[in-house]
Amino acid sequence: MESEPPNHETKIQYFQTRDFEKSLQKARLAGKHGQKYVNKTKAILGGLAESDPFTGIVKITKHGERRIPYCVKYDLGDGWRLVTCQHSKSCGFLFMGKHDDVDHWLDKNKGQTFAVENGRATLVPGTGAPIPYARSRRAGYHDQPVIEHLTHELADFLLEAVPRSIAKRLEALDGSASSACLQQITNEIPDPSKSEFVHTVFSLLLAGNIDGASTTVKLRSGAIPDFEDIPPDLLVEIEDGPEIRRLRIGTPEYEKWLEDIEKRTTWSEWFLFLHPEQEKVVDTDYAGTAQLSGVSGSGKTCVAVRRALRLAEAPEARVLLVTLNPGLAGLLGQLVESAGTDELVRDRILVTSFFELAQRLLSKFEPSNDRIYRDTTWKLKEHVDEVFREYYRRLLSFDAARVLIPLHLSMNARNVSGEFYLREEFDWIRSAVNYNNRDSYLDLQRRGRRFPISCERRGEVLKGLAGWEAKMRQIGVVDYLGLTCALSHHIDAVKPEYDHIIIDEAQDFGTTELRILRRLVAEGPNDLFLCGDIAQSILPKHRALAEAGIVNNARERIVRNYRNSREILMAAYDVLRNNLHEDIVDSDDLEILDPVFANFSGSVPMALYADTLEEEIAFARAYADTRLRHDVRTVCVAFAGFSFRDIRAYAARCGVAALEETYDPSVDTLVFCDLEQAKGYEFDTLIIVQCTDAVLPPADAPQEEAHRAACKLYVAMTRARKELVLSFHGSASPWITAVHDSIGSASWAELEELNPRYLAGVPELLPEVEPESGLSDAYKLSGEQFLYTRFALGLSIEAQQKLIELVDGRGLIRAGSGRRVKWPNVGALINAVCHSRMHDQLTGTVVAAELRKLGTFDKYSDQDKSYLARSAHTFHENLF
């Protein structure tokens, strides 16, 4: 349907779409040539108050345009075009760009039109967008007939007057159907108009655009009107929709929008349109504190930044936008810089990590220690693992952790890594209680911590924590919770410095950090705004808002996911739902929300098998190359079972960028990261390697607390926008096999060719043996030293005590008898026990059996067996 330009003597209402805004921005960033036509378009937009803003600037193209109803296309010059949709009482700006880009857009959006549903402007999609792929691999739920996504009333109308034999075949179409299959069926419908209508709706259903399919049927049935049927006086009452905005001529917002056209960058692309539920939260004024709970991918960060910019419009406003992770703070800073087009407004916002905020406050309260706090940066994260290991294993003559040995032996016996768990416990304590009130930990309910620790052992833990803090002071470093504890000494001196504080990823903050932030803002309208998702709680922290002084909070919720395809979110949410724990569900502030799926589909997440971790990584890198050559802009390879320290070193070795605060997606199209570091970012394609049993869930963590690792996996999975791959070797993680209905499976070799250049080893964990010791492997350690390695997990307390008693690092042969009664290293004792039962008298038969099992590799994961195999000489050399 062609359209003549509307009669501009009638009061015309103007609208713009998300695609128009994006095309305008793309043209502006294309250089001087594109800028010329942006200026022409801007001249039209600036003249919308005139009776005819087009005349004298552009002319209608010579050939009409029938692909979109009511379409009027203008010639901007040199092959550039401006596409509009003009009804008798309204005009919508749809797209602008070069001739070929415009032609491609029109083909893709053939049949698109404007309608009104529930008082909001709605973009009704057309027939042009093809089914994005034929699902040769599919998850179980793709067997569901797609017509079941429509209500019975809409389905009845859709198939009305369609011959029953054809209707039955349409009703049987499931998610695996191809465009060709659909076309073959709809071609048999006698009425051409009905055939095109049915084909459009089923194409949308197969592409996952359920809302678009429903809206298309409603428009055709007359349940909702298009713009042409809306009386002029009602057009001005239409509320903005997620894809359409009315240009309110003459308002300050309209003038600012025109001005900002020249200032936006690619970073702010996702800020151009807020969905109505997001916009409501941005614009609402609260009497005091408010909390936003939002599912993953719901745009919480977008809301946080836009809300900060809105509040900063007040001339005297002081706004703090804070998050825990410095990498995310860097991202927030870039978004504020690009989306905040008014420099004065931007200058009223301080974007920072809590670490940097605490540094600044401490430099004021303790100027004599300014050098310590200033020289301590987040780069500590690169080596904090080594520092803690040095402390916990009592290396370099620092013996404060000796007090933890009884608890460590108990945890070993339960197959729990004391080094990892107690480090988390130290963080939990510091997030729960102030420094001067730590004795309350002795009988405090350890919410979120399920490994039992008795009151006596808790006293030892507090002594161990004091030792850890002394160790950090000794070497002149401090972590962010150390800064928080230092600040707690000055809590009464912390005074309001801001009018508004917005906390992004609020679920990462513990009680002690929140208490400090509460004191930094005076109580009043819009004082504190917390946004987060309790399902993304991956840090072991105590969190109680009331104890932090945060009470009487307004609550907001966003339940629609806008980032992930339906397939990705369904798989990720299945993983989360299978591992929900009462500690998450019973949170007294943020809440678990059931997500509403995004309105698009993508490929089914795949579980892909390789023979080794090294091959997994090589296949992943080759697949990243393939995807980047085609239709994706960003790929991330995330590594399960490794820390950021491990991945950063490995990325440097491979010549690939590691994901950190300097990340720029336009430059670093491929990045490596650990699971935790992925939070806050998004990628077109995400590949998670080592989704292997004993890694997910971690074999050395308490089963009662496995939900935290599941949350970490869920967070990582939901970083993928269009494509998710879960890679494994050996046995797949039980979390992956449990969601087989939501994912497909295959071997890597079926999908990608292995590139030998990418066989570059694997990331290196912290070595079990200090390189400076001169020892070749863990089995040459003394008994006590060996008990700190992962190879001691699962040993009974009796066996551990025997190792301490009999393997003293020196060895002893009894005078006279010549019998050995002590050994210089663990390998020597195991070798002796494996070769002769005469030593059973010293060890006891039960312990001797455990030691022989150590020598057979039976109790180890594939990764540890490989390690032991390389050290097999330890068991077979005569080490006496």
Coordinates of N, CA and C in Angstrom, one line a residue, residues 406-536:
P406 N 43.3 -27.8 63.1 CA 42.3 -28.8 63.5 C 41.0 -28.6 62.6
L407 N 40.6 -27.4 62.2 CA 39.5 -27.3 61.4 C 39.8 -27.7 59.9
H408 N 41.0 -27.4 59.5 CA 41.5 -27.8 58.2 C 41.4 -29.3 58.0
L409 N 41.9 -30.1 59.0 CA 41.9 -31.5 58.9 C 40.4 -32.0 58.9
S410 N 39.5 -31.4 59.6 CA 38.1 -31.8 59.6 C 37.5 -31.6 58.2
M411 N 37.9 -30.4 57.6 CA 37.3 -30.1 56.3 C 37.9 -31.0 55.2
N412 N 39.2 -31.3 55.3 CA 39.8 -32.3 54.4 C 39.0 -33.6 54.4
A413 N 38.7 -34.1 55.6 CA 38.0 -35.4 55.8 C 36.6 -35.3 55.2
R414 N 36.0 -34.2 55.0 CA 34.7 -34.0 54.4 C 34.8 -33.6 53.0
N415 N 36.1 -33.7 52.4 CA 36.3 -33.4 51.0 C 36.0 -31.9 50.7
V416 N 36.3 -31.0 51.6 CA 36.1 -29.6 51.4 C 37.5 -28.9 51.5
S417 N 37.8 -28.0 50.6 CA 39.0 -27.3 50.6 C 39.0 -26.2 51.7
G418 N 39.7 -26.4 52.7 CA 39.8 -25.5 53.8 C 40.4 -24.1 53.3
E419 N 41.4 -24.2 52.5 CA 42.0 -23.0 52.0 C 41.0 -22.1 51.3
F420 N 40.2 -22.7 50.5 CA 39.2 -21.9 49.7 C 38.0 -21.5 50.6
Y421 N 37.5 -22.5 51.4 CA 36.3 -22.2 52.2 C 36.6 -21.2 53.3
L422 N 37.7 -21.3 54.0 CA 38.0 -20.4 55.1 C 38.3 -19.0 54.6
R423 N 38.9 -18.9 53.4 CA 39.1 -17.6 52.9 C 37.7 -16.9 52.6
E424 N 36.7 -17.7 52.1 CA 35.4 -17.2 52.0 C 34.8 -16.8 53.3
E425 N 35.0 -17.7 54.3 CA 34.5 -17.4 55.7 C 35.0 -16.1 56.2
F426 N 36.3 -15.8 56.0 CA 36.9 -14.5 56.4 C 36.1 -13.4 55.8
D427 N 35.8 -13.5 54.5 CA 35.0 -12.5 53.8 C 33.6 -12.3 54.4
W428 N 33.0 -13.5 54.7 CA 31.6 -13.5 55.2 C 31.6 -12.7 56.6
I429 N 32.6 -13.0 57.4 CA 32.7 -12.4 58.7 C 32.8 -10.9 58.6
R430 N 33.7 -10.5 57.7 CA 34.0 -9.0 57.6 C 32.8 -8.3 56.9
S431 N 32.0 -9.1 56.2 CA 30.8 -8.4 55.6 C 29.6 -8.4 56.6
A432 N 29.7 -9.2 57.7 CA 28.6 -9.3 58.6 C 28.7 -8.4 59.8
V433 N 29.9 -8.3 60.4 CA 30.1 -7.6 61.7 C 31.2 -6.6 61.6
N434 N 31.1 -5.5 62.4 CA 32.2 -4.5 62.5 C 33.4 -5.1 63.2
Y435 N 34.5 -4.5 63.0 CA 35.8 -5.0 63.6 C 35.7 -5.1 65.1
N436 N 35.1 -4.1 65.7 CA 35.0 -4.1 67.2 C 33.9 -5.0 67.8
N437 N 33.2 -5.7 66.9 CA 32.1 -6.5 67.4 C 32.2 -8.0 66.9
R438 N 33.4 -8.4 66.6 CA 33.6 -9.7 65.9 C 33.2 -10.9 66.9
D439 N 33.2 -10.7 68.2 CA 32.9 -11.8 69.0 C 31.4 -12.3 68.8
S440 N 30.6 -11.4 68.2 CA 29.2 -11.8 68.0 C 29.2 -12.9 66.9
Y441 N 30.3 -13.1 66.2 CA 30.3 -14.2 65.2 C 30.3 -15.6 65.9
L442 N 30.7 -15.7 67.2 CA 30.7 -16.9 67.9 C 29.4 -17.6 67.9
D443 N 28.3 -16.9 68.0 CA 27.0 -17.5 68.1 C 26.0 -16.9 67.0
L444 N 26.6 -16.3 66.0 CA 25.8 -15.7 64.9 C 25.3 -16.8 64.0
Q445 N 24.0 -16.6 63.5 CA 23.5 -17.5 62.5 C 24.2 -17.2 61.2
R446 N 24.9 -18.2 60.7 CA 25.7 -18.0 59.5 C 24.9 -18.3 58.2
R447 N 24.1 -17.3 57.9 CA 23.1 -17.4 56.8 C 23.9 -17.5 55.5
G448 N 23.6 -18.5 54.7 CA 24.2 -18.8 53.5 C 25.5 -19.7 53.6
R449 N 25.9 -20.0 54.8 CA 27.0 -20.8 55.1 C 26.5 -22.1 55.7
R450 N 26.7 -23.2 55.1 CA 26.1 -24.5 55.5 C 27.1 -25.5 56.1
F451 N 28.4 -25.3 55.9 CA 29.3 -26.2 56.5 C 29.4 -25.9 58.0
P452 N 29.1 -26.8 58.9 CA 29.0 -26.5 60.3 C 30.4 -26.2 60.9
I453 N 30.4 -25.1 61.7 CA 31.6 -24.7 62.4 C 31.2 -24.5 63.9
S454 N 31.7 -25.3 64.8 CA 31.3 -25.2 66.2 C 31.8 -23.8 66.8
C455 N 31.3 -23.5 68.0 CA 31.7 -22.3 68.6 C 33.2 -22.2 68.9
E456 N 33.7 -23.4 69.4 CA 35.2 -23.5 69.6 C 36.0 -23.2 68.4
R457 N 35.6 -23.8 67.3 CA 36.3 -23.6 66.0 C 36.1 -22.2 65.5
R458 N 34.9 -21.6 65.8 CA 34.7 -20.2 65.3 C 35.7 -19.3 66.0
G459 N 36.0 -19.5 67.3 CA 37.1 -18.7 67.9 C 38.4 -18.9 67.2
E460 N 38.7 -20.1 66.7 CA 39.9 -20.3 66.0 C 39.9 -19.6 64.6
V461 N 38.7 -19.5 64.0 CA 38.5 -18.8 62.8 C 38.8 -17.3 62.9
L462 N 38.3 -16.8 64.0 CA 38.5 -15.3 64.3 C 40.0 -15.1 64.5
K463 N 40.7 -16.0 65.2 CA 42.2 -15.8 65.3 C 42.9 -15.9 64.0
G464 N 42.4 -16.8 63.1 CA 42.9 -17.0 61.8 C 42.7 -15.8 60.9
L465 N 41.5 -15.2 61.1 CA 41.2 -13.9 60.3 C 42.2 -12.8 60.8
A466 N 42.4 -12.7 62.1 CA 43.3 -11.7 62.6 C 44.7 -11.9 62.0
G467 N 45.1 -13.2 61.9 CA 46.4 -13.5 61.3 C 46.5 -13.1 59.9
W468 N 45.4 -13.3 59.1 CA 45.3 -12.9 57.7 C 45.5 -11.4 57.5
E469 N 44.8 -10.7 58.4 CA 44.9 -9.2 58.3 C 46.3 -8.8 58.7
A470 N 46.9 -9.5 59.7 CA 48.3 -9.1 60.0 C 49.3 -9.4 58.9
K471 N 49.0 -10.5 58.1 CA 49.8 -10.9 57.0 C 49.7 -9.8 55.9
M472 N 48.5 -9.3 55.7 CA 48.4 -8.3 54.6 C 49.1 -7.0 55.1
R473 N 49.0 -6.7 56.3 CA 49.7 -5.5 56.8 C 51.2 -5.6 56.7
Q474 N 51.7 -6.8 57.0 CA 53.1 -7.1 56.9 C 53.7 -6.9 55.5
I475 N 52.9 -7.3 54.5 CA 53.5 -7.1 53.1 C 52.9 -5.8 52.4
G476 N 52.1 -5.1 53.2 CA 51.7 -3.7 52.7 C 50.6 -3.8 51.7
V477 N 49.7 -4.7 51.8 CA 48.5 -4.7 50.9 C 47.2 -4.9 51.7
V478 N 46.1 -4.6 51.0 CA 44.8 -4.8 51.7 C 43.8 -5.1 50.6
D479 N 42.8 -5.9 50.9 CA 41.7 -6.2 49.9 C 40.6 -5.2 50.3
Y480 N 39.5 -5.3 49.5 CA 38.5 -4.3 49.6 C 37.7 -4.5 51.0
L481 N 37.6 -5.7 51.4 CA 36.9 -5.9 52.7 C 37.8 -5.5 53.8
G482 N 39.1 -5.5 53.6 CA 40.1 -5.0 54.6 C 39.9 -3.5 54.7
L483 N 39.6 -2.8 53.5 CA 39.3 -1.4 53.6 C 38.0 -1.1 54.3
T484 N 37.0 -2.0 54.1 CA 35.7 -1.8 54.7 C 35.9 -1.9 56.2
C485 N 36.7 -2.9 56.7 CA 37.0 -3.0 58.1 C 37.7 -1.8 58.7
A486 N 38.7 -1.3 57.9 CA 39.4 -0.1 58.4 C 38.4 1.1 58.5
L487 N 37.5 1.2 57.5 CA 36.5 2.2 57.6 C 35.6 2.1 58.8
S488 N 35.3 0.9 59.2 CA 34.4 0.7 60.3 C 34.9 1.3 61.6
H489 N 36.2 1.5 61.7 CA 36.7 2.2 62.9 C 36.3 3.7 62.9
H490 N 35.9 4.2 61.7 CA 35.6 5.6 61.6 C 34.1 5.8 61.2
I491 N 33.3 4.8 61.5 CA 31.9 4.8 61.0 C 31.1 6.0 61.5
D492 N 31.4 6.5 62.8 CA 30.7 7.7 63.3 C 31.2 8.9 62.6
A493 N 32.4 8.9 61.9 CA 32.9 10.1 61.2 C 32.4 10.1 59.8
V494 N 31.8 9.0 59.3 CA 31.2 9.0 58.0 C 30.0 9.9 57.9
K495 N 30.0 10.9 57.2 CA 28.8 11.9 57.1 C 28.3 11.9 55.7
P496 N 27.1 12.4 55.5 CA 26.5 12.5 54.2 C 27.3 13.4 53.2
E497 N 27.7 12.9 52.1 CA 28.4 13.6 51.0 C 27.6 13.7 49.7
Y498 N 26.5 13.0 49.7 CA 25.7 12.9 48.4 C 24.3 13.1 48.7
D499 N 23.6 13.5 47.7 CA 22.1 13.7 47.8 C 21.4 12.4 47.3
H500 N 22.1 11.6 46.4 CA 21.5 10.4 45.9 C 22.6 9.4 45.7
I501 N 22.4 8.2 46.1 CA 23.3 7.1 45.9 C 22.6 6.0 45.1
I502 N 23.1 5.5 44.0 CA 22.6 4.4 43.2 C 23.6 3.3 43.3
I503 N 23.1 2.1 43.7 CA 24.0 1.0 43.9 C 23.6 -0.1 42.8
D504 N 24.5 -0.3 41.9 CA 24.3 -1.3 40.8 C 24.9 -2.6 41.3
E505 N 24.2 -3.7 40.9 CA 24.6 -5.1 41.4 C 24.6 -5.1 42.9
A506 N 23.5 -4.6 43.5 CA 23.4 -4.5 45.0 C 23.5 -5.8 45.7
Q507 N 23.2 -6.9 45.0 CA 23.3 -8.2 45.7 C 24.8 -8.6 46.1
D508 N 25.8 -7.9 45.5 CA 27.2 -8.1 45.8 C 27.6 -7.5 47.1
F509 N 26.8 -6.6 47.6 CA 27.3 -5.8 48.8 C 26.8 -6.5 50.1
G510 N 27.7 -6.5 51.1 CA 27.4 -7.1 52.4 C 26.9 -6.0 53.3
T511 N 26.5 -6.4 54.5 CA 26.0 -5.5 55.5 C 26.9 -4.4 55.8
T512 N 28.2 -4.7 56.0 CA 29.1 -3.6 56.4 C 29.3 -2.6 55.4
E513 N 29.4 -3.0 54.1 CA 29.5 -2.0 53.0 C 28.2 -1.1 52.9
L514 N 27.1 -1.8 53.0 CA 25.8 -1.1 52.9 C 25.7 -0.1 54.0
R515 N 26.2 -0.4 55.2 CA 26.1 0.5 56.4 C 26.9 1.8 56.1
I516 N 28.0 1.6 55.4 CA 28.8 2.8 55.1 C 28.1 3.7 54.1
L517 N 27.5 3.0 53.0 CA 26.8 3.8 52.0 C 25.6 4.5 52.6
R518 N 24.9 3.8 53.5 CA 23.7 4.5 54.1 C 24.1 5.8 54.8
R519 N 25.3 5.8 55.4 CA 25.7 7.0 56.1 C 26.3 8.1 55.2
L520 N 26.5 7.7 53.9 CA 27.1 8.7 53.0 C 26.0 9.6 52.3
V521 N 24.7 9.2 52.6 CA 23.6 10.0 52.0 C 22.6 10.3 53.1
A522 N 22.2 11.6 53.1 CA 21.1 11.9 54.1 C 19.8 11.3 53.7
E523 N 19.0 11.0 54.8 CA 17.7 10.5 54.5 C 16.8 11.5 53.8
G524 N 16.1 11.1 52.8 CA 15.3 12.1 52.1 C 14.8 11.5 50.8
P525 N 14.1 12.2 50.0 CA 13.6 11.7 48.7 C 14.7 11.2 47.8
N526 N 14.5 10.0 47.2 CA 15.5 9.4 46.3 C 16.8 9.3 46.9
D527 N 17.0 9.0 48.2 CA 18.3 8.9 48.8 C 19.1 7.7 48.3
L528 N 18.5 6.5 48.5 CA 19.2 5.3 48.1 C 18.4 4.5 47.1
F529 N 19.1 4.1 46.1 CA 18.4 3.2 45.1 C 19.3 2.0 44.8
L530 N 18.8 0.8 45.2 CA 19.5 -0.4 45.0 C 18.9 -1.2 43.9
C531 N 19.7 -1.6 42.9 CA 19.2 -2.5 41.9 C 20.1 -3.8 41.8
G532 N 19.4 -4.9 41.7 CA 20.1 -6.2 41.7 C 19.2 -7.4 41.4
D533 N 19.8 -8.5 41.5 CA 19.2 -9.8 41.2 C 19.7 -10.8 42.2
I534 N 19.0 -11.3 43.2 CA 19.5 -12.2 44.2 C 19.9 -13.5 43.5
A535 N 19.4 -13.8 42.4 CA 19.8 -15.0 41.7 C 21.3 -14.9 41.2
Q536 N 21.8 -13.7 41.2 CA 23.2 -13.5 40.8 C 24.1 -13.3 42.0

